[in-house]
PDB file of C-alpha atoms in Angstrom:
ATOM      1  CA  MET A   1     -13.288  -6.944  21.803  1.00 34.00           C
ATOM      2  CA  SER A   2     -13.556  -3.680  20.170  1.00 34.00           C
ATOM      3  CA  LEU A   3     -12.316  -2.957  16.961  1.00 41.00           C
ATOM      4  CA  ARG A   4      -9.884  -0.181  15.837  1.00 48.00           C
ATOM      5  CA  SER A   5     -11.233   1.100  12.886  1.00 50.00           C
ATOM      6  CA  THR A   6     -14.470   0.785  10.041  1.00 51.00           C
ATOM      7  CA  ILE A   7     -14.001   1.863   6.582  1.00 51.00           C
ATOM      8  CA  ASP A   8     -16.959   3.088   5.415  1.00 49.00           C
ATOM      9  CA  PRO A   9     -16.625   3.632   1.395  1.00 45.00           C
ATOM     10  CA  LYS A  10     -19.217   6.175   2.045  1.00 44.00           C
ATOM     11  CA  HIS A  11     -18.387   9.993   2.147  1.00 43.00           C
ATOM     12  CA  GLU A  12     -18.762  13.682   1.147  1.00 40.00           C
ATOM     13  CA  GLY A  13     -16.949  15.697  -0.965  1.00 40.00           C
ATOM     14  CA  SER A  14     -15.793  19.163  -0.998  1.00 42.00           C
ATOM     15  CA  GLU A  15     -17.054  21.862  -3.342  1.00 47.00           C
ATOM     16  CA  GLU A  16     -14.617  24.333  -2.642  1.00 61.00           C
ATOM     17  CA  HIS A  17     -11.792  23.329  -5.251  1.00 72.00           C
ATOM     18  CA  PRO A  18     -12.738  22.056  -9.072  1.00 86.00           C
ATOM     19  CA  VAL A  19     -10.962  18.683  -8.902  1.00 92.00           C
ATOM     20  CA  ILE A  20      -9.776  18.051  -5.298  1.00 93.00           C
ATOM     21  CA  GLU A  21     -11.863  16.535  -3.001  1.00 93.00           C
ATOM     22  CA  LEU A  22      -9.457  15.922  -0.037  1.00 93.00           C
ATOM     23  CA  ARG A  23      -6.107  16.608   1.323  1.00 93.00           C
ATOM     24  CA  LEU A  24      -4.760  14.015   3.532  1.00 94.00           C
ATOM     25  CA  GLU A  25      -1.702  14.412   5.561  1.00 90.00           C
ATOM     26  CA  SER A  26       0.702  11.667   6.073  1.00 89.00           C
ATOM     27  CA  LYS A  27       1.301  10.479   9.932  1.00 88.00           C
ATOM     28  CA  PRO A  28       4.598   8.794  11.197  1.00 87.00           C
ATOM     29  CA  ARG A  29       4.221   5.260  12.642  1.00 83.00           C
ATOM     30  CA  ASP A  30       7.217   3.362  14.436  1.00 77.00           C
ATOM     31  CA  LEU A  31       7.027  -0.017  13.083  1.00 69.00           C
ATOM     32  CA  GLY A  32       9.871  -1.482  15.445  1.00 59.00           C
ATOM     33  CA  GLY A  33      12.688   0.957  15.197  1.00 61.00           C
ATOM     34  CA  PHE A  34      11.781   2.001  11.829  1.00 73.00           C
ATOM     35  CA  SER A  35       9.247   5.064  11.070  1.00 79.00           C
ATOM     36  CA  VAL A  36       6.786   4.835   7.799  1.00 89.00           C
ATOM     37  CA  ARG A  37       4.727   7.761   7.059  1.00 92.00           C
ATOM     38  CA  ARG A  38       0.816   6.468   7.101  1.00 94.00           C
ATOM     39  CA  VAL A  39      -2.220   8.000   5.262  1.00 96.00           C
ATOM     40  CA  LEU A  40      -4.957   5.414   5.493  1.00 96.00           C
ATOM     41  CA  PRO A  41      -6.199   4.789   7.153  1.00 93.00           C
ATOM     42  CA  SER A  42      -6.994   8.405   8.177  1.00 91.00           C
ATOM     43  CA  GLU A  43      -9.959  10.033  10.153  1.00 89.00           C
ATOM     44  CA  LYS A  44     -11.156  12.157   7.456  1.00 91.00           C
ATOM     45  CA  ARG A  45     -11.335   8.936   4.472  1.00 92.00           C
ATOM     46  CA  ARG A  46     -10.794   5.389   5.311  1.00 92.00           C
ATOM     47  CA  ALA A  47     -10.454   4.186   1.861  1.00 96.00           C
ATOM     48  CA  LEU A  48      -9.621   5.158  -1.432  1.00 97.00           C
ATOM     49  CA  GLY A  49     -11.225   2.511  -4.377  1.00 96.00           C
ATOM     50  CA  PRO A  50     -10.034  -0.679  -2.901  1.00 97.00           C
ATOM     51  CA  PHE A  51      -7.499   0.587  -0.975  1.00 98.00           C
ATOM     52  CA  VAL A  52      -7.160   0.776   2.970  1.00 97.00           C
ATOM     53  CA  PHE A  53      -3.501   0.970   4.160  1.00 97.00           C
ATOM     54  CA  PHE A  54      -0.778   3.221   2.667  1.00 97.00           C
ATOM     55  CA  ASP A  55       2.801   3.338   4.059  1.00 97.00           C
ATOM     56  CA  HIS A  56       5.513   5.554   3.277  1.00 96.00           C
ATOM     57  CA  MET A  57       8.928   3.977   3.966  1.00 94.00           C
ATOM     58  CA  GLY A  58      11.777   5.892   4.148  1.00 90.00           C
ATOM     59  CA  PRO A  59      13.658   7.055   2.706  1.00 92.00           C
ATOM     60  CA  ALA A  60      15.989   5.635   5.243  1.00 92.00           C
ATOM     61  CA  GLU A  61      19.685   4.769   5.849  1.00 93.00           C
ATOM     62  CA  PHE A  62      20.446   1.689   7.463  1.00 93.00           C
ATOM     63  CA  GLY A  63      24.075   1.678   9.327  1.00 94.00           C
ATOM     64  CA  PRO A  64      25.698  -1.831   9.646  1.00 94.00           C
ATOM     65  CA  GLY A  65      23.929  -4.233  12.097  1.00 92.00           C
ATOM     66  CA  SER A  66      20.640  -2.301  11.803  1.00 90.00           C
ATOM     67  CA  GLY A  67      17.639  -2.896   9.327  1.00 90.00           C
ATOM     68  CA  ILE A  68      14.199  -4.261   9.250  1.00 91.00           C
ATOM     69  CA  ASN A  69      12.915  -6.687  11.579  1.00 91.00           C
ATOM     70  CA  VAL A  70       9.196  -7.150  11.002  1.00 93.00           C
ATOM     71  CA  ARG A  71       8.546 -10.473  12.920  1.00 95.00           C
ATOM     72  CA  PRO A  72       5.739 -12.938  11.559  1.00 98.00           C
ATOM     73  CA  HIS A  73       2.105 -11.469  11.704  1.00 98.00           C
ATOM     74  CA  PRO A  74      -1.247 -13.066  10.448  1.00 98.00           C
ATOM     75  CA  HIS A  75      -3.435 -11.315   7.854  1.00 98.00           C
ATOM     76  CA  ILE A  76      -6.756 -12.057   6.778  1.00 98.00           C
ATOM     77  CA  HIS A  77      -9.420 -11.072   4.082  1.00 98.00           C
ATOM     78  CA  LEU A  78      -6.362  -8.163   2.109  1.00 98.00           C
ATOM     79  CA  ALA A  79      -4.256  -8.419  -0.223  1.00 98.00           C
ATOM     80  CA  THR A  80      -0.465  -6.423   0.732  1.00 98.00           C
ATOM     81  CA  ILE A  81       1.159  -4.629  -2.500  1.00 98.00           C
ATOM     82  CA  THR A  82       5.077  -4.582  -1.494  1.00 98.00           C
ATOM     83  CA  TYR A  83       6.746  -1.976  -4.268  1.00 98.00           C
ATOM     84  CA  LEU A  84      10.478  -0.600  -3.415  1.00 98.00           C
ATOM     85  CA  PHE A  85      11.899   2.379  -5.042  1.00 97.00           C
ATOM     86  CA  GLU A  86      15.526   1.783  -3.174  1.00 97.00           C
ATOM     87  CA  GLY A  87      16.439  -1.317  -1.120  1.00 96.00           C
ATOM     88  CA  GLU A  88      15.729  -4.675  -0.689  1.00 96.00           C
ATOM     89  CA  ILE A  89      13.290  -6.629   1.917  1.00 96.00           C
ATOM     90  CA  VAL A  90      12.896 -10.433   2.593  1.00 97.00           C
ATOM     91  CA  HIS A  91       9.146 -11.724   2.532  1.00 98.00           C
ATOM     92  CA  ARG A  92       8.237 -15.538   3.898  1.00 98.00           C
ATOM     93  CA  ASP A  93       5.340 -16.858   4.470  1.00 98.00           C
ATOM     94  CA  SER A  94       3.305 -19.893   5.651  1.00 98.00           C
ATOM     95  CA  LEU A  95       3.188 -20.787   2.313  1.00 98.00           C
ATOM     96  CA  GLY A  96       6.594 -21.665   1.764  1.00 98.00           C
ATOM     97  CA  SER A  97       7.228 -18.642  -0.060  1.00 98.00           C
ATOM     98  CA  HIS A  98      11.168 -16.890   0.210  1.00 98.00           C
ATOM     99  CA  GLN A  99      11.341 -14.032  -1.940  1.00 98.00           C
ATOM    100  CA  THR A 100      13.680 -11.119  -1.722  1.00 98.00           C
ATOM    101  CA  ILE A 101      11.869  -7.828  -3.089  1.00 98.00           C
ATOM    102  CA  GLN A 102      14.130  -5.331  -4.694  1.00 97.00           C
ATOM    103  CA  ALA A 103      13.166  -1.885  -6.400  1.00 97.00           C
ATOM    104  CA  GLY A 104      10.778  -1.417  -9.044  1.00 97.00           C
ATOM    105  CA  ALA A 105       9.338  -4.920  -8.418  1.00 98.00           C
ATOM    106  CA  VAL A 106       6.287  -5.818  -6.985  1.00 98.00           C
ATOM    107  CA  ASN A 107       5.290  -8.689  -4.090  1.00 98.00           C
ATOM    108  CA  LEU A 108       1.491  -9.133  -3.784  1.00 98.00           C
ATOM    109  CA  MET A 109       0.343 -11.746  -1.038  1.00 98.00           C
ATOM    110  CA  VAL A 110      -2.934 -12.815  -1.043  1.00 98.00           C
ATOM    111  CA  ALA A 111      -4.101 -13.236   2.365  1.00 98.00           C
ATOM    112  CA  GLY A 112      -7.206 -14.828   2.137  1.00 98.00           C
ATOM    113  CA  LYS A 113      -8.844 -17.020   5.117  1.00 98.00           C
ATOM    114  CA  GLY A 114      -5.329 -16.780   6.555  1.00 98.00           C
ATOM    115  CA  ILE A 115      -1.771 -16.556   6.371  1.00 98.00           C
ATOM    116  CA  VAL A 116       1.275 -15.651   7.996  1.00 98.00           C
ATOM    117  CA  HIS A 117       4.070 -13.702   6.707  1.00 98.00           C
ATOM    118  CA  SER A 118       7.558 -11.957   8.256  1.00 97.00           C
ATOM    119  CA  GLU A 119       9.593  -8.807   6.270  1.00 96.00           C
ATOM    120  CA  ARG A 120      13.197  -8.525   7.199  1.00 95.00           C
ATOM    121  CA  THR A 121      16.451  -7.482   6.206  1.00 95.00           C
ATOM    122  CA  SER A 122      18.980 -10.118   4.333  1.00 94.00           C
ATOM    123  CA  PRO A 123      21.836 -11.046   6.252  1.00 92.00           C
ATOM    124  CA  GLU A 124      24.214  -9.698   3.816  1.00 93.00           C
ATOM    125  CA  LEU A 125      22.638  -5.875   3.944  1.00 93.00           C
ATOM    126  CA  TRP A 126      22.868  -6.278   7.374  1.00 91.00           C
ATOM    127  CA  LYS A 127      26.681  -6.060   7.779  1.00 92.00           C
ATOM    128  CA  SER A 128      26.513  -3.507   5.621  1.00 93.00           C
ATOM    129  CA  THR A 129      25.179   0.202   5.198  1.00 95.00           C
ATOM    130  CA  TYR A 130      22.086   0.282   2.737  1.00 93.00           C
ATOM    131  CA  ARG A 131      18.964   2.558   1.971  1.00 95.00           C
ATOM    132  CA  LEU A 132      15.630   1.363   2.200  1.00 95.00           C
ATOM    133  CA  HIS A 133      12.398   3.607   0.050  1.00 96.00           C
ATOM    134  CA  GLY A 134       8.911   2.163  -1.003  1.00 96.00           C
ATOM    135  CA  LEU A 135       5.233   1.659  -0.554  1.00 97.00           C
ATOM    136  CA  GLN A 136       3.185  -1.089   1.475  1.00 97.00           C
ATOM    137  CA  LEU A 137      -0.606  -0.904   0.450  1.00 98.00           C
ATOM    138  CA  TRP A 138      -3.095  -3.039   1.295  1.00 98.00           C
ATOM    139  CA  ILE A 139      -6.054  -3.893  -0.685  1.00 98.00           C
ATOM    140  CA  ALA A 140      -9.364  -5.105   1.024  1.00 98.00           C
ATOM    141  CA  LEU A 141     -10.775  -8.073  -0.776  1.00 97.00           C
ATOM    142  CA  PRO A 142     -14.557  -8.312  -2.568  1.00 96.00           C
ATOM    143  CA  GLN A 143     -16.870 -10.281   0.252  1.00 96.00           C
ATOM    144  CA  ALA A 144     -17.364 -13.010  -2.049  1.00 96.00           C
ATOM    145  CA  SER A 145     -13.110 -13.482  -2.560  1.00 96.00           C
ATOM    146  CA  GLU A 146     -12.555 -12.725   1.027  1.00 98.00           C
ATOM    147  CA  ASP A 147     -12.409 -16.258   2.445  1.00 97.00           C
ATOM    148  CA  THR A 148     -10.175 -17.348  -0.748  1.00 97.00           C
ATOM    149  CA  GLU A 149      -7.253 -19.891  -0.482  1.00 98.00           C
ATOM    150  CA  PRO A 150      -3.780 -17.680   0.354  1.00 98.00           C
ATOM    151  CA  ASP A 151      -1.368 -16.644  -2.299  1.00 98.00           C
ATOM    152  CA  PHE A 152       1.792 -14.831  -3.330  1.00 98.00           C
ATOM    153  CA  HIS A 153       2.993 -13.503  -6.373  1.00 98.00           C
ATOM    154  CA  HIS A 154       6.169 -11.782  -7.181  1.00 98.00           C
ATOM    155  CA  HIS A 155       6.858  -9.858 -10.493  1.00 98.00           C
ATOM    156  CA  PRO A 156      10.331  -8.641 -11.027  1.00 98.00           C
ATOM    157  CA  ALA A 157      10.901  -4.906 -12.735  1.00 97.00           C
ATOM    158  CA  SER A 158      10.875  -6.293 -16.009  1.00 97.00           C
ATOM    159  CA  GLU A 159       7.659  -7.595 -16.700  1.00 98.00           C
ATOM    160  CA  LEU A 160       5.621  -4.287 -15.369  1.00 98.00           C
ATOM    161  CA  PRO A 161       4.735  -1.987 -18.351  1.00 98.00           C
ATOM    162  CA  GLU A 162       6.466   1.195 -18.825  1.00 97.00           C
ATOM    163  CA  ILE A 163       5.500   4.622 -21.149  1.00 96.00           C
ATOM    164  CA  ASN A 164       8.828   6.524 -21.847  1.00 95.00           C
ATOM    165  CA  THR A 165       8.640  10.010 -23.320  1.00 94.00           C
ATOM    166  CA  GLU A 166      11.171  12.858 -23.082  1.00 94.00           C
ATOM    167  CA  ALA A 167       9.364  14.069 -20.274  1.00 95.00           C
ATOM    168  CA  ALA A 168       7.792  11.553 -18.246  1.00 96.00           C
ATOM    169  CA  ARG A 169       7.495   7.903 -17.379  1.00 97.00           C
ATOM    170  CA  MET A 170       4.981   5.920 -16.244  1.00 97.00           C
ATOM    171  CA  LYS A 171       5.118   2.475 -14.743  1.00 98.00           C
ATOM    172  CA  VAL A 172       1.819   0.737 -14.382  1.00 98.00           C
ATOM    173  CA  ILE A 173       2.244  -1.275 -10.704  1.00 98.00           C
ATOM    174  CA  MET A 174      -0.888  -2.636 -11.203  1.00 98.00           C
ATOM    175  CA  GLY A 175      -4.204  -2.861 -12.926  1.00 97.00           C
ATOM    176  CA  ARG A 176      -5.010  -0.644 -16.160  1.00 96.00           C
ATOM    177  CA  ALA A 177      -4.089   2.876 -17.299  1.00 96.00           C
ATOM    178  CA  PHE A 178      -2.586   4.892 -20.173  1.00 95.00           C
ATOM    179  CA  GLY A 179      -3.801   2.471 -22.083  1.00 95.00           C
ATOM    180  CA  LYS A 180      -1.215  -0.372 -20.338  1.00 97.00           C
ATOM    181  CA  THR A 181      -1.980  -3.276 -18.439  1.00 98.00           C
ATOM    182  CA  SER A 182       0.114  -4.830 -15.121  1.00 98.00           C
ATOM    183  CA  PRO A 183       0.249  -8.204 -15.304  1.00 98.00           C
ATOM    184  CA  VAL A 184      -0.388  -8.169 -10.719  1.00 98.00           C
ATOM    185  CA  LYS A 185      -3.669  -9.377  -9.914  1.00 97.00           C
ATOM    186  CA  THR A 186      -6.630  -7.350  -9.508  1.00 97.00           C
ATOM    187  CA  PHE A 187      -9.788  -8.188  -7.857  1.00 96.00           C
ATOM    188  CA  SER A 188     -11.815  -5.403  -9.014  1.00 95.00           C
ATOM    189  CA  PRO A 189     -11.459  -2.389 -11.220  1.00 95.00           C
ATOM    190  CA  THR A 190      -8.516  -0.998  -9.559  1.00 96.00           C
ATOM    191  CA  PHE A 191      -5.074   1.367 -11.117  1.00 97.00           C
ATOM    192  CA  TYR A 192      -1.738   1.807  -9.497  1.00 98.00           C
ATOM    193  CA  VAL A 193       0.930   3.799 -10.998  1.00 98.00           C
ATOM    194  CA  ASP A 194       4.595   5.171 -10.534  1.00 98.00           C
ATOM    195  CA  LEU A 195       5.038   8.569 -12.490  1.00 98.00           C
ATOM    196  CA  SER A 196       8.088  10.634 -12.908  1.00 98.00           C
ATOM    197  CA  LEU A 197       7.757  13.492 -14.452  1.00 98.00           C
ATOM    198  CA  LYS A 198      10.759  16.600 -15.600  1.00 98.00           C
ATOM    199  CA  ALA A 199      10.150  19.568 -14.607  1.00 98.00           C
ATOM    200  CA  GLY A 200       7.486  21.839 -16.603  1.00 97.00           C
ATOM    201  CA  ALA A 201       6.032  18.524 -17.948  1.00 97.00           C
ATOM    202  CA  ARG A 202       2.040  18.315 -17.743  1.00 95.00           C
ATOM    203  CA  MET A 203       0.110  14.930 -18.084  1.00 95.00           C
ATOM    204  CA  GLN A 204      -3.925  14.367 -17.443  1.00 94.00           C
ATOM    205  CA  LEU A 205      -4.569  11.392 -15.251  1.00 94.00           C
ATOM    206  CA  PRO A 206      -6.783   8.835 -16.218  1.00 91.00           C
ATOM    207  CA  ASN A 207     -10.525   9.388 -15.257  1.00 90.00           C
ATOM    208  CA  GLU A 208     -12.413   6.254 -15.804  1.00 91.00           C
ATOM    209  CA  TYR A 209     -12.436   5.374 -11.962  1.00 95.00           C
ATOM    210  CA  GLU A 210     -14.835   6.577  -9.552  1.00 94.00           C
ATOM    211  CA  GLU A 211     -11.817   7.020  -6.814  1.00 97.00           C
ATOM    212  CA  ARG A 212      -8.592   8.371  -8.071  1.00 97.00           C
ATOM    213  CA  GLY A 213      -5.501  10.000  -5.606  1.00 96.00           C
ATOM    214  CA  LEU A 214      -2.535  11.087  -6.017  1.00 96.00           C
ATOM    215  CA  TYR A 215       0.476  10.785  -3.244  1.00 97.00           C
ATOM    216  CA  LEU A 216       3.995  12.862  -3.786  1.00 96.00           C
ATOM    217  CA  ILE A 217       6.638  11.285  -3.173  1.00 96.00           C
ATOM    218  CA  SER A 218       9.728  13.682  -4.303  1.00 95.00           C
ATOM    219  CA  GLY A 219      10.031  17.177  -5.510  1.00 96.00           C
ATOM    220  CA  SER A 220       6.555  19.367  -6.062  1.00 96.00           C
ATOM    221  CA  VAL A 221       3.634  19.294  -8.799  1.00 97.00           C
ATOM    222  CA  ARG A 222       0.866  21.640  -8.855  1.00 95.00           C
ATOM    223  CA  ILE A 223      -3.061  20.317  -9.884  1.00 93.00           C
ATOM    224  CA  GLY A 224      -5.263  22.936 -11.121  1.00 83.00           C
ATOM    225  CA  GLN A 225      -4.127  26.163  -8.560  1.00 83.00           C
ATOM    226  CA  GLU A 226      -3.074  23.491  -5.550  1.00 87.00           C
ATOM    227  CA  GLU A 227       0.800  22.804  -4.962  1.00 91.00           C
ATOM    228  CA  LEU A 228       1.736  19.940  -3.445  1.00 91.00           C
ATOM    229  CA  ARG A 229       5.056  19.959  -2.113  1.00 88.00           C
ATOM    230  CA  GLU A 230       5.549  17.635   0.597  1.00 84.00           C
ATOM    231  CA  PRO A 231       4.867  13.853   1.237  1.00 86.00           C
ATOM    232  CA  GLN A 232       0.588  14.246   1.139  1.00 90.00           C
ATOM    233  CA  MET A 233      -1.965  12.544  -0.962  1.00 95.00           C
ATOM    234  CA  LEU A 234      -4.657  14.704  -2.595  1.00 95.00           C
ATOM    235  CA  LEU A 235      -8.263  12.857  -3.533  1.00 96.00           C
ATOM    236  CA  LEU A 236      -9.701  13.428  -6.524  1.00 95.00           C
ATOM    237  CA  LYS A 237     -13.622  14.519  -7.517  1.00 94.00           C
ATOM    238  CA  PRO A 238     -14.707  11.740  -9.910  1.00 92.00           C
ATOM    239  CA  ASP A 239     -15.263  12.463 -13.459  1.00 89.00           C
ATOM    240  CA  ALA A 240     -12.771  15.809 -13.090  1.00 92.00           C
ATOM    241  CA  GLU A 241     -10.480  16.193 -15.651  1.00 94.00           C
ATOM    242  CA  VAL A 242      -7.423  16.045 -13.603  1.00 95.00           C
ATOM    243  CA  PHE A 243      -3.793  17.483 -15.182  1.00 95.00           C
ATOM    244  CA  VAL A 244      -0.270  16.949 -12.913  1.00 97.00           C
ATOM    245  CA  GLU A 245       2.059  19.950 -13.631  1.00 97.00           C
ATOM    246  CA  ALA A 246       5.907  19.171 -12.532  1.00 97.00           C
ATOM    247  CA  LEU A 247       6.887  22.836 -10.961  1.00 97.00           C
ATOM    248  CA  GLU A 248      10.466  20.615 -10.789  1.00 97.00           C
ATOM    249  CA  ASP A 249      11.553  17.176 -11.423  1.00 97.00           C
ATOM    250  CA  ALA A 250       8.816  15.202  -9.208  1.00 97.00           C
ATOM    251  CA  ARG A 251       8.168  11.403  -8.654  1.00 97.00           C
ATOM    252  CA  LEU A 252       4.552  10.589  -7.282  1.00 97.00           C
ATOM    253  CA  VAL A 253       1.601   7.711  -7.505  1.00 97.00           C
ATOM    254  CA  ALA A 254      -1.852   7.882  -8.711  1.00 97.00           C
ATOM    255  CA  LEU A 255      -3.654   4.963  -7.725  1.00 98.00           C
ATOM    256  CA  GLY A 256      -7.629   4.136  -7.480  1.00 97.00           C
ATOM    257  CA  GLY A 257     -10.670   2.361  -8.182  1.00 97.00           C
ATOM    258  CA  ASP A 258     -14.022   1.366  -7.595  1.00 94.00           C
ATOM    259  CA  PRO A 259     -14.970   2.211  -4.120  1.00 93.00           C
ATOM    260  CA  LEU A 260     -16.022  -1.134  -1.648  1.00 91.00           C
ATOM    261  CA  GLY A 261     -18.849  -2.625  -1.572  1.00 88.00           C
ATOM    262  CA  GLY A 262     -19.859  -2.389   1.901  1.00 91.00           C
ATOM    263  CA  PRO A 263     -17.555  -1.316   5.167  1.00 93.00           C
ATOM    264  CA  ARG A 264     -14.713  -3.002   6.616  1.00 95.00           C
ATOM    265  CA  HIS A 265     -13.859  -3.409   9.613  1.00 96.00           C
ATOM    266  CA  ILE A 266      -9.903  -3.099  10.800  1.00 96.00           C
ATOM    267  CA  PHE A 267      -8.116  -4.348  14.323  1.00 97.00           C
ATOM    268  CA  TRP A 268      -4.390  -4.628  13.770  1.00 95.00           C
ATOM    269  CA  ASN A 269      -3.338  -7.226  10.570  1.00 96.00           C
ATOM    270  CA  PHE A 270      -7.091  -7.748  10.135  1.00 98.00           C
ATOM    271  CA  VAL A 271      -9.289  -6.526   7.492  1.00 98.00           C
ATOM    272  CA  SER A 272     -12.771  -8.122   7.010  1.00 98.00           C
ATOM    273  CA  SER A 273     -16.594  -6.860   6.482  1.00 97.00           C
ATOM    274  CA  SER A 274     -16.909  -8.893   9.244  1.00 97.00           C
ATOM    275  CA  PRO A 275     -16.464  -8.262  13.002  1.00 97.00           C
ATOM    276  CA  GLU A 276     -16.994 -11.749  13.804  1.00 98.00           C
ATOM    277  CA  ARG A 277     -14.729 -13.243  11.336  1.00 98.00           C
ATOM    278  CA  ILE A 278     -11.594 -10.407  12.973  1.00 98.00           C
ATOM    279  CA  LYS A 279     -12.669 -11.747  16.022  1.00 97.00           C
ATOM    280  CA  LYS A 280     -12.379 -15.343  15.528  1.00 98.00           C
ATOM    281  CA  ALA A 281      -8.607 -14.628  13.472  1.00 98.00           C
ATOM    282  CA  SER A 282      -7.817 -12.762  17.011  1.00 98.00           C
ATOM    283  CA  GLU A 283      -8.679 -15.789  19.076  1.00 98.00           C
ATOM    284  CA  ASP A 284      -6.824 -18.338  16.168  1.00 98.00           C
ATOM    285  CA  TRP A 285      -3.391 -16.491  16.457  1.00 98.00           C
ATOM    286  CA  LYS A 286      -3.299 -15.790  20.292  1.00 97.00           C
ATOM    287  CA  ALA A 287      -4.171 -19.292  20.424  1.00 98.00           C
ATOM    288  CA  SER A 288      -1.482 -20.987  17.902  1.00 97.00           C
ATOM    289  CA  ARG A 289      -3.601 -21.757  15.315  1.00 98.00           C
ATOM    290  CA  PHE A 290      -2.401 -19.858  12.125  1.00 98.00           C
ATOM    291  CA  PRO A 291       0.348 -22.045  10.365  1.00 98.00           C
ATOM    292  CA  GLU A 292       4.058 -21.424  10.521  1.00 98.00           C
ATOM    293  CA  VAL A 293       6.381 -19.631   8.621  1.00 98.00           C
ATOM    294  CA  PRO A 294       8.971 -22.065   7.335  1.00 98.00           C
ATOM    295  CA  GLY A 295      12.664 -20.756   7.968  1.00 97.00           C
ATOM    296  CA  ASP A 296      11.072 -18.155  10.680  1.00 97.00           C
ATOM    297  CA  ASN A 297       8.950 -19.721  13.179  1.00 95.00           C
ATOM    298  CA  GLU A 298      11.027 -18.999  16.169  1.00 95.00           C
ATOM    299  CA  GLU A 299       9.427 -15.996  16.883  1.00 96.00           C
ATOM    300  CA  PHE A 300       6.036 -13.880  16.435  1.00 96.00           C
ATOM    301  CA  ILE A 301       4.689 -10.568  16.973  1.00 96.00           C
ATOM    302  CA  PRO A 302       1.926 -11.174  20.121  1.00 97.00           C
ATOM    303  CA  LEU A 303      -1.640 -10.055  19.504  1.00 97.00           C
ATOM    304  CA  PRO A 304      -1.721  -6.793  20.768  1.00 93.00           C
ATOM    305  CA  GLU A 305      -4.547  -5.724  23.279  1.00 84.00           C
ATOM    306  CA  ALA A 306      -8.004  -4.059  22.130  1.00 64.00           C
TER     307      ALA A 306
END
């Protein structure tokens, strides 16, 4: 079996810009009738802090009879973080979790040694027209925690700390930033913040983390002399003082943390520091040795050919 991607935390910076190291373009990916913009992993950069996967879902509008139908599939050695701006998704997993995530809330699923889950549109929304817009990210677990017991946590929007001013709103999704700490579990120094800026607002980003990035959701911003107007990610230089100025009303996320303590390998939905462990997980899924998802066990996504 050949691994499709290997994530190595080592990277080379750029001397061409005082604060920006790299610009990453998002690429469309089809998830079975639903297109997302994928930023990580990228050919230029495989990880940002502990984040090894970044999907921007939507904004999309679904008519009656259409929606999200991600069939049961497995994960190992990672945690998934789902955060929505609009709409909702129904999560089920092999632990028996059954949770609808709505805008502003967070679902954290810790795969650990192995979990299976599905993500679908609710039967009620399936009958109507609705919008969906959000982000799903993966975090590679530290090597010492890769085979931890699987777990699931839901945090409603009311639990996430916010800072509100006349010109800006900052919601801390994960980790610590702007003097606030999210209740969402982390496994290493991490930050992940939802930022909304009014036109003309200017703010400084936290610089206590070694690796940092900005991803534009909507609007336009300026970082130094660089303008960001499309859904793209800017990776920032370590220790640089970074100011973000909104050229119009804008929404973006800032994220990052400590780099991975060694390379990670990715094949399909599996992330691990061990290629052998990924091979075993692939064999186990093909042989139906993973647990089933209660209430959603009549179909599944088969292992792709390597």
